[in-house]
mmCIF file of C-alpha atoms and ligand atoms in Angstrom:
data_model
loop_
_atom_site.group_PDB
_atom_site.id
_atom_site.type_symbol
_atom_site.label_atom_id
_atom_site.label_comp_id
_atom_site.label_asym_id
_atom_site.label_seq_id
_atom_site.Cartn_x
_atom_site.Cartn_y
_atom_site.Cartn_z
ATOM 1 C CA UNK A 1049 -24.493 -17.998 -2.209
ATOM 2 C CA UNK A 1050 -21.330 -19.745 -2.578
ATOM 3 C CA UNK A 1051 -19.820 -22.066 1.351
ATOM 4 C CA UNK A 1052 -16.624 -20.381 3.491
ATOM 5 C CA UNK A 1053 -13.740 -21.897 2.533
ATOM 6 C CA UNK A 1054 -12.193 -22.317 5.443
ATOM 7 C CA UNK A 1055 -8.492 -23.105 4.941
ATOM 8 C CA UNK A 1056 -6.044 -23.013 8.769
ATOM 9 C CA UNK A 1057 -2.251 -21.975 8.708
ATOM 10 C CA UNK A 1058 -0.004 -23.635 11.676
ATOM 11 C CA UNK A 1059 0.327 -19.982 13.813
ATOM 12 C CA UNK A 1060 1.157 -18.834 16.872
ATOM 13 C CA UNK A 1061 -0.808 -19.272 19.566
ATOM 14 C CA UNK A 1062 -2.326 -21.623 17.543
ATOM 15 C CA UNK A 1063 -3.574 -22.260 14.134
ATOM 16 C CA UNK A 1064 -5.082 -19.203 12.315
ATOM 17 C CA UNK A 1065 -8.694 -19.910 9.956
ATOM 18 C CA UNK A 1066 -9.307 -17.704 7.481
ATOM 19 C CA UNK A 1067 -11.832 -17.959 4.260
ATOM 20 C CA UNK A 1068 -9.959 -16.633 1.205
ATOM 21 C CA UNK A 1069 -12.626 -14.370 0.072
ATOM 22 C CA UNK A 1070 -13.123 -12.214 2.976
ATOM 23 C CA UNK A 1071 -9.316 -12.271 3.953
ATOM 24 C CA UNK A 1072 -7.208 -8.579 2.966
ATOM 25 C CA UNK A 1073 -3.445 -8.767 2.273
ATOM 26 C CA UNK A 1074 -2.356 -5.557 4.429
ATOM 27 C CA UNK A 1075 1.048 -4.282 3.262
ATOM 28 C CA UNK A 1076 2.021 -1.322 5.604
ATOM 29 C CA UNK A 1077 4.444 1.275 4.431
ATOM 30 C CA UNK A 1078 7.011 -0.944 1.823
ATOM 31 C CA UNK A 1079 8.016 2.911 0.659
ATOM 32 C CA UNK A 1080 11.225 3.987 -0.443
ATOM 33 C CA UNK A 1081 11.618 6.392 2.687
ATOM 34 C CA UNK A 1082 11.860 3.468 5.000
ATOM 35 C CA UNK A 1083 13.654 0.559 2.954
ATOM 36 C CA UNK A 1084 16.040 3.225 1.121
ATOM 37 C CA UNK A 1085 19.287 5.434 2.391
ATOM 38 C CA UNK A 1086 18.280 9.312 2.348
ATOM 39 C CA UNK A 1087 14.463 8.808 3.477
ATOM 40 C CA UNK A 1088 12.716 9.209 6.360
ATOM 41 C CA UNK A 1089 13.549 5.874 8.217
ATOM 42 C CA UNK A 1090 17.308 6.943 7.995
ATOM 43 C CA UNK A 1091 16.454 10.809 9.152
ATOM 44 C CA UNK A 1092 15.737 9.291 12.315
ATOM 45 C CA UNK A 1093 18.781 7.549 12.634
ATOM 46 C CA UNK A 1094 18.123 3.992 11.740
ATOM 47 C CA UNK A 1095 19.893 1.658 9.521
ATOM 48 C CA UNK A 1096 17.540 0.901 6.650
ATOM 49 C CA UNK A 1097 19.002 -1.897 5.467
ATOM 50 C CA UNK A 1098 17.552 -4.103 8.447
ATOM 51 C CA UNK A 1099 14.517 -4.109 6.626
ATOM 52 C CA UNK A 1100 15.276 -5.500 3.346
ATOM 53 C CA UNK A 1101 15.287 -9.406 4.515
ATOM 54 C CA UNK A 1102 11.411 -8.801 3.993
ATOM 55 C CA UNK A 1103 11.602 -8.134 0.134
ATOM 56 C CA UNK A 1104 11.911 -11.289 -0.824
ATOM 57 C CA UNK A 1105 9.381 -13.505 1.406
ATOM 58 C CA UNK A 1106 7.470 -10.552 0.757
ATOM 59 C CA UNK A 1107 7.326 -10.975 -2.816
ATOM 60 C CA UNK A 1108 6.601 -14.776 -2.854
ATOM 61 C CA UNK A 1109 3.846 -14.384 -0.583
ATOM 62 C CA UNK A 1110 2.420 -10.996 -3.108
ATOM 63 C CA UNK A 1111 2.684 -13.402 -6.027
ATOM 64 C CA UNK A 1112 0.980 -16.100 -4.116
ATOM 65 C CA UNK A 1113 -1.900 -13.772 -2.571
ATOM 66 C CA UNK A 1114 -2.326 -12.107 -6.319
ATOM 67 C CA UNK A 1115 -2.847 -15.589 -7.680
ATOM 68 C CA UNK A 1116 -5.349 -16.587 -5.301
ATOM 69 C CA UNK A 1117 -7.348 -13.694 -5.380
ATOM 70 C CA UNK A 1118 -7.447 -12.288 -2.100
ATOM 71 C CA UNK A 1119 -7.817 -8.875 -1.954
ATOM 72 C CA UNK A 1120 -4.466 -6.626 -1.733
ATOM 73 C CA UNK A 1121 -4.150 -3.368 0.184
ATOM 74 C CA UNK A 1122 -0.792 -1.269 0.451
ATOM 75 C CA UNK A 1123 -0.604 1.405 2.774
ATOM 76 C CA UNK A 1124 2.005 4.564 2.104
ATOM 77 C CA UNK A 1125 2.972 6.897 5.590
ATOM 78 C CA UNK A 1126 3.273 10.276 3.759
ATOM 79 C CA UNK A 1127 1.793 13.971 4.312
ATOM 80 C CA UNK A 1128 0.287 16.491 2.050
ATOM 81 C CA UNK A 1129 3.574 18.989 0.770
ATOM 82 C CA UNK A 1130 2.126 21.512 3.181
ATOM 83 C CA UNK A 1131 2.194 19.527 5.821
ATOM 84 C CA UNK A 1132 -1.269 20.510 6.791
ATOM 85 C CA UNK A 1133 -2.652 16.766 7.510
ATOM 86 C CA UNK A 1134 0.878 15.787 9.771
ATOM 87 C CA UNK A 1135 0.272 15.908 13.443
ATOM 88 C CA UNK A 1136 2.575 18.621 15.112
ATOM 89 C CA UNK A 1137 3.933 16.317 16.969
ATOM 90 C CA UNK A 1138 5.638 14.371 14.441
ATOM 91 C CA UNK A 1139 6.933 17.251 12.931
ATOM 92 C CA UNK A 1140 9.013 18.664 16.284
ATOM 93 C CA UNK A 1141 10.536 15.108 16.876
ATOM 94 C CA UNK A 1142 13.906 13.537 15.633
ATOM 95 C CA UNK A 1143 17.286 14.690 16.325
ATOM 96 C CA UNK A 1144 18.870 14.345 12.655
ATOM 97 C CA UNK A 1145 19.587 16.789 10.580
ATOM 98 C CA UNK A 1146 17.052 16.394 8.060
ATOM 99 C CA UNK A 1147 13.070 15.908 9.137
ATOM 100 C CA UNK A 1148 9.343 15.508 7.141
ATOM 101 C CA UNK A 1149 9.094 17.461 4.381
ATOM 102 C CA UNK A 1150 12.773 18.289 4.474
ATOM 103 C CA UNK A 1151 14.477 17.634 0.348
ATOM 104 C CA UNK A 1152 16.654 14.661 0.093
ATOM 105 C CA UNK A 1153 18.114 12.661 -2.612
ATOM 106 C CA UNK A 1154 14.809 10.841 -3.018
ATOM 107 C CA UNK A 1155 12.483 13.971 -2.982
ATOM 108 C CA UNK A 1156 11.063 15.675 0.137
ATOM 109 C CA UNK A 1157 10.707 13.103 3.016
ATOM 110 C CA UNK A 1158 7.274 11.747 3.669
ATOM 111 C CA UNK A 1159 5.872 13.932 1.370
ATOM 112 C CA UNK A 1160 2.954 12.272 -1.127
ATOM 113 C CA UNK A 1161 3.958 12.218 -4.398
ATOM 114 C CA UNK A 1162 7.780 12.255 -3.709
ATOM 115 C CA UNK A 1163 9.430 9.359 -5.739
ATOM 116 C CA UNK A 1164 10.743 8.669 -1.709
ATOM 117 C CA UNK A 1165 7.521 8.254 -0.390
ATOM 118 C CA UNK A 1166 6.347 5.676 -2.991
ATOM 119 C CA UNK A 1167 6.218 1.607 -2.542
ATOM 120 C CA UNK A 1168 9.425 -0.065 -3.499
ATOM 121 C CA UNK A 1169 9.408 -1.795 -6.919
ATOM 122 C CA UNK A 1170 9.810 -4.841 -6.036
ATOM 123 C CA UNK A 1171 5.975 -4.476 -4.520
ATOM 124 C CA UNK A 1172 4.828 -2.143 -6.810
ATOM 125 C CA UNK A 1173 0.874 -2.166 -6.587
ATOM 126 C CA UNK A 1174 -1.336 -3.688 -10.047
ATOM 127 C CA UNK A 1175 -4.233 -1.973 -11.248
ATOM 128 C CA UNK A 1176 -6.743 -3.068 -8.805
ATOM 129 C CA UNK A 1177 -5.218 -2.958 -5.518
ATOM 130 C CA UNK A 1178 -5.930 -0.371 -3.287
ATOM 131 C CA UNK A 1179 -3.492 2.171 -1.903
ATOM 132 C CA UNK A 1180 -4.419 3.786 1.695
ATOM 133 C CA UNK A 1181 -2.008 6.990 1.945
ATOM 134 C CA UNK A 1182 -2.100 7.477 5.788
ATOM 135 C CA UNK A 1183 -1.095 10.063 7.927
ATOM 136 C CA UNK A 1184 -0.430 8.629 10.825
ATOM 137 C CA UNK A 1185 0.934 5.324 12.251
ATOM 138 C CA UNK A 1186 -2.048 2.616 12.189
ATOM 139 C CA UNK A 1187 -4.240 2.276 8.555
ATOM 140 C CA UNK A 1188 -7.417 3.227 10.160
ATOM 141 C CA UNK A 1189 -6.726 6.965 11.599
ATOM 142 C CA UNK A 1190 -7.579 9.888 9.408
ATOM 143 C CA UNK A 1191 -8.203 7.287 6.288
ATOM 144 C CA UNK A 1192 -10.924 5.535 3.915
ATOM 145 C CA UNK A 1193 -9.035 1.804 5.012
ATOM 146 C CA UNK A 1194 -11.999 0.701 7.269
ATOM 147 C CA UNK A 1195 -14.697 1.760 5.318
ATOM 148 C CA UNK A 1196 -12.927 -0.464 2.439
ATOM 149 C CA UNK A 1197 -12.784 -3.023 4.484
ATOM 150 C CA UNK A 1198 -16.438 -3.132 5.630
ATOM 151 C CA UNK A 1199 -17.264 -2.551 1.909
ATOM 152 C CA UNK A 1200 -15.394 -5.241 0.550
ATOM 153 C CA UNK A 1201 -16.571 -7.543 3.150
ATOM 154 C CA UNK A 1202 -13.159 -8.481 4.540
ATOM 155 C CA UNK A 1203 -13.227 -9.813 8.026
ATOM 156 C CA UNK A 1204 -9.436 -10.950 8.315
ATOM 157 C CA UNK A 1205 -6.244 -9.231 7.700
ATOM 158 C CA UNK A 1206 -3.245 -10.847 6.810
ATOM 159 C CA UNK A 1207 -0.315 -8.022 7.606
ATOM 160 C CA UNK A 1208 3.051 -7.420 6.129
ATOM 161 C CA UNK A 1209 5.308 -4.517 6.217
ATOM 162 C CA UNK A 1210 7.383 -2.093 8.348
ATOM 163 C CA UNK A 1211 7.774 -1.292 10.699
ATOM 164 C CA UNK A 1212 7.069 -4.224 12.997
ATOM 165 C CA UNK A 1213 6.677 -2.867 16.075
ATOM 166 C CA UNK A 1214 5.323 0.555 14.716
ATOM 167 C CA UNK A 1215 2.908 1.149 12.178
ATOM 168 C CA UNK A 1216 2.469 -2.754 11.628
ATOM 169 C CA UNK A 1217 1.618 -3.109 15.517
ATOM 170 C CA UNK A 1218 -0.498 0.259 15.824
ATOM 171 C CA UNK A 1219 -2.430 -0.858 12.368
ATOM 172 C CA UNK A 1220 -2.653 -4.944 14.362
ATOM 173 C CA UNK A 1221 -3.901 -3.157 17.028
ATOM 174 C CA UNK A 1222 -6.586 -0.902 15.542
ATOM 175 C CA UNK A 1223 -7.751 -3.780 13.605
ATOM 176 C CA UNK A 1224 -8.090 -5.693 16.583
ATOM 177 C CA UNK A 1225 -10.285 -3.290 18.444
ATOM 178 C CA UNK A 1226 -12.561 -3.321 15.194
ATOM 179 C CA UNK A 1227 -12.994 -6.648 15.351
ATOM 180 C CA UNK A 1228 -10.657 -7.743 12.224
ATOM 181 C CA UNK A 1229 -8.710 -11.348 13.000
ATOM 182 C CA UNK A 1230 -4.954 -10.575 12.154
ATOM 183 C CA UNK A 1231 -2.294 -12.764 10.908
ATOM 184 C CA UNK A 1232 0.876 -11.389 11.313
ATOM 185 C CA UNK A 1233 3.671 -13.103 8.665
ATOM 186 C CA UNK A 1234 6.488 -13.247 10.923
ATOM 187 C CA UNK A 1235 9.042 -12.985 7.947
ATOM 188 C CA UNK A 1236 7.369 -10.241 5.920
ATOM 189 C CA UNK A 1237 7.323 -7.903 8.640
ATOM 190 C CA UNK A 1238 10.757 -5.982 9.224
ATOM 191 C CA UNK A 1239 12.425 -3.688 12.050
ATOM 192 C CA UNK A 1240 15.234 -1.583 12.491
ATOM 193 C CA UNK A 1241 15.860 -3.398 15.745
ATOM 194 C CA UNK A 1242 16.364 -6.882 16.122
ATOM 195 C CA UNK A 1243 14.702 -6.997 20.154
ATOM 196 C CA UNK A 1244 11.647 -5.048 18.815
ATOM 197 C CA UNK A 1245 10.876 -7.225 16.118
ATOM 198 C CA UNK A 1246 11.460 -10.911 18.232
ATOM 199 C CA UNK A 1247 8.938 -8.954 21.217
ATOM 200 C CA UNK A 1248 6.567 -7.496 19.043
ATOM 201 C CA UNK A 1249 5.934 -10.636 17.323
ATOM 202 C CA UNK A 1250 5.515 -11.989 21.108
ATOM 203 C CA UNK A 1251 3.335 -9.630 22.355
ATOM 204 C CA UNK A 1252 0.899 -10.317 19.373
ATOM 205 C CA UNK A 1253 0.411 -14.193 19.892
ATOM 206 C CA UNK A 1254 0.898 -13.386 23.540
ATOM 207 C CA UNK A 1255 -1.653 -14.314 26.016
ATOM 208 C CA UNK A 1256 -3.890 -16.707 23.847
ATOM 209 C CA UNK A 1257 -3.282 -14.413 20.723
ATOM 210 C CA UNK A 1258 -4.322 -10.899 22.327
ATOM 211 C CA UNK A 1259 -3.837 -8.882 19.368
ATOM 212 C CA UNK A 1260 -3.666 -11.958 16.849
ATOM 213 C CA UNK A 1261 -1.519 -14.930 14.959
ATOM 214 C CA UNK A 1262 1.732 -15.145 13.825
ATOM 215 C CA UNK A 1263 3.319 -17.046 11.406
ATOM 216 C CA UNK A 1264 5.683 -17.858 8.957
ATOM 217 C CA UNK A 1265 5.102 -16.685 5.498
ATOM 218 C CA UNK A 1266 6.396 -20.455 4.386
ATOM 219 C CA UNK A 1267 3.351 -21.356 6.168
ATOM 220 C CA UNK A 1268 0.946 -19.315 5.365
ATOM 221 C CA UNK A 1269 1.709 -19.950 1.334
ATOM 222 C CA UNK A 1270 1.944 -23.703 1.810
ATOM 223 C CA UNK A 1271 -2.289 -22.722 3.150
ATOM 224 C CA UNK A 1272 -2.763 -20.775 0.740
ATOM 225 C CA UNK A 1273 -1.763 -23.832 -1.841
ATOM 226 C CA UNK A 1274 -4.891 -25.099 -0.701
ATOM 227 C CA UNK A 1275 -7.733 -22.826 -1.648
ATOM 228 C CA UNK A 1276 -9.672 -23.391 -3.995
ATOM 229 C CA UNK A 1277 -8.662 -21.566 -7.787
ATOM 230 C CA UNK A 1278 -9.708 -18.078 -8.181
ATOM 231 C CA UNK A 1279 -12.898 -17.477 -9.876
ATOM 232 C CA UNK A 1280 -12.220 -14.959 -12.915
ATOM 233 C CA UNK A 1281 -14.158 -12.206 -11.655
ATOM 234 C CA UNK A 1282 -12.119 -9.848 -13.083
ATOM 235 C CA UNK A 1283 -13.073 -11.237 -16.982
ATOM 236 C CA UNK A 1284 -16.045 -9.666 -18.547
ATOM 237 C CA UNK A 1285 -17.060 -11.594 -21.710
ATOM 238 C CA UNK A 1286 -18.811 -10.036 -24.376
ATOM 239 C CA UNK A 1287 -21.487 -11.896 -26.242
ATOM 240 C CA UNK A 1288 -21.840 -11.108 -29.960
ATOM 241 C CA UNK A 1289 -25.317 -8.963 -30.176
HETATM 242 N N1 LIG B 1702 10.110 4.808 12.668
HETATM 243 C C1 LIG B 1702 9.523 3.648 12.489
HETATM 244 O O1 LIG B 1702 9.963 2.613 12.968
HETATM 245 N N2 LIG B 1702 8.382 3.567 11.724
HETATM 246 C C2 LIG B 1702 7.647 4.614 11.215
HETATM 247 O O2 LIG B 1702 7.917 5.774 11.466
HETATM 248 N N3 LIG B 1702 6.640 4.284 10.368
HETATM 249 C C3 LIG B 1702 6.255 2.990 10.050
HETATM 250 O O3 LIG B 1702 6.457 2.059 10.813
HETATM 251 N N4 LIG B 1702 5.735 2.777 8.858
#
């Protein structure tokens, strides 16, 4: 039986605890479709390359989580290519020309298994990590995610991704009701809209932290600097017989 490491990152509302080995690095939807030109995130009319500023911090913070040995979950939005799991309503909205399932120059939008639908490189997932394809907007509906989490023990989610004020909000706010403590890395998480990512990001530390923290992902890496090593669970060593 091994003591909580407790280690605190300066947040919004105010600092955010977390021990290191029952703490989940949630990264929502980094696919192709949203981040790219000719995916889904564009069919709807947006400008995809608002997101990007998140690669980067992104990236550092991966590296950083990785090395620690926190456990790392990436989510993918995506459908089956009958379309058979989407919700109808998805399918009838959108007013551009091309819609789920539709072919574009990445494969057929949303569709699991299109190169489109996949993570970027950049945050390609190792062997180990888990990969929740999801159906819907939050991690938890129609998915395995929170009986992963409850296996693995995790009690606190540290969340990255796009869309801010979508699927990383509806996933916050699932979380929440579950009883998960969210950190939200300010940086990491990217919208097509400048207002909906500054009040998103609000309305999570709002009102004493209501749905969570937020922070910056400077922060929560200079934190992270402080936990102890990872243990090498992941060597097996094989005695001579
Ligand atoms: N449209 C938009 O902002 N987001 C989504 O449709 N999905 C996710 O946020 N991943």
């Amino acid at each position: 039986m091994t003591t909580p490491a407790a280690i605190s990152v300066d947040a919004r509302p105010y600092e955010f605890t977390f021990d290191p080995a029952t703490t989940a690095l949630v990264i929502i939807d980094m696919q192709r479709d949203f981040l790219e030109p000719g995916g889904f995130g564009e069919s709807l009319g947006n400008d995809v390359s608002q997101l990007r500023s998140t690669i980067k911090p992104l990236e550092a913070v991966l590296a950083a989580t990785r090395a620690a040995g926190l456990e790392v979950i990436h989510t993918r939005e995506g459908h089956l290519p009958d379309l058979s799991d989407c919700p109808p309503s998805k399918l009838t909205r959108g007013r551009g020309d091309t819609h789920i399932g539709d072919p574009g120059p990445k494969g057929r939008i949303l569709i699991r298994g299109e190169y489109g639908q996949d993570i970027i490189d950049e945050l390609a997932p190792i062997d180990g990590e888990i990969v929740i394809d999801k159906p819907g907007k939050g991690a938890f509906y129609a998915t395995a995610f929170g009986d992963v989490l409850i296996e693995k023990g995790i009690k606190s989610l540290v969340v990255a991704g796009v869309t801010t004020e979508v699927c990383v909000h509806t996933t916050v706010r699932e979380a929440n009701d579950r009883g998960y403590e969210c950190l939200v890395l300010a940086d990491c998480v990217g919208s097509y809209f400048p207002e909906f990512q500054r009040v998103a990001l609000e309305m999570v530390a709002a009102q004493g932290g209501i749905f969570g923290w937020v922070a910056g992902s400077t922060d929560f890496l200079a934190a992270l600097a402080t936990a102890a090593p990872a243990t090498a669970s992941a060597t097996t060593v094989l005695q001579p017989s």
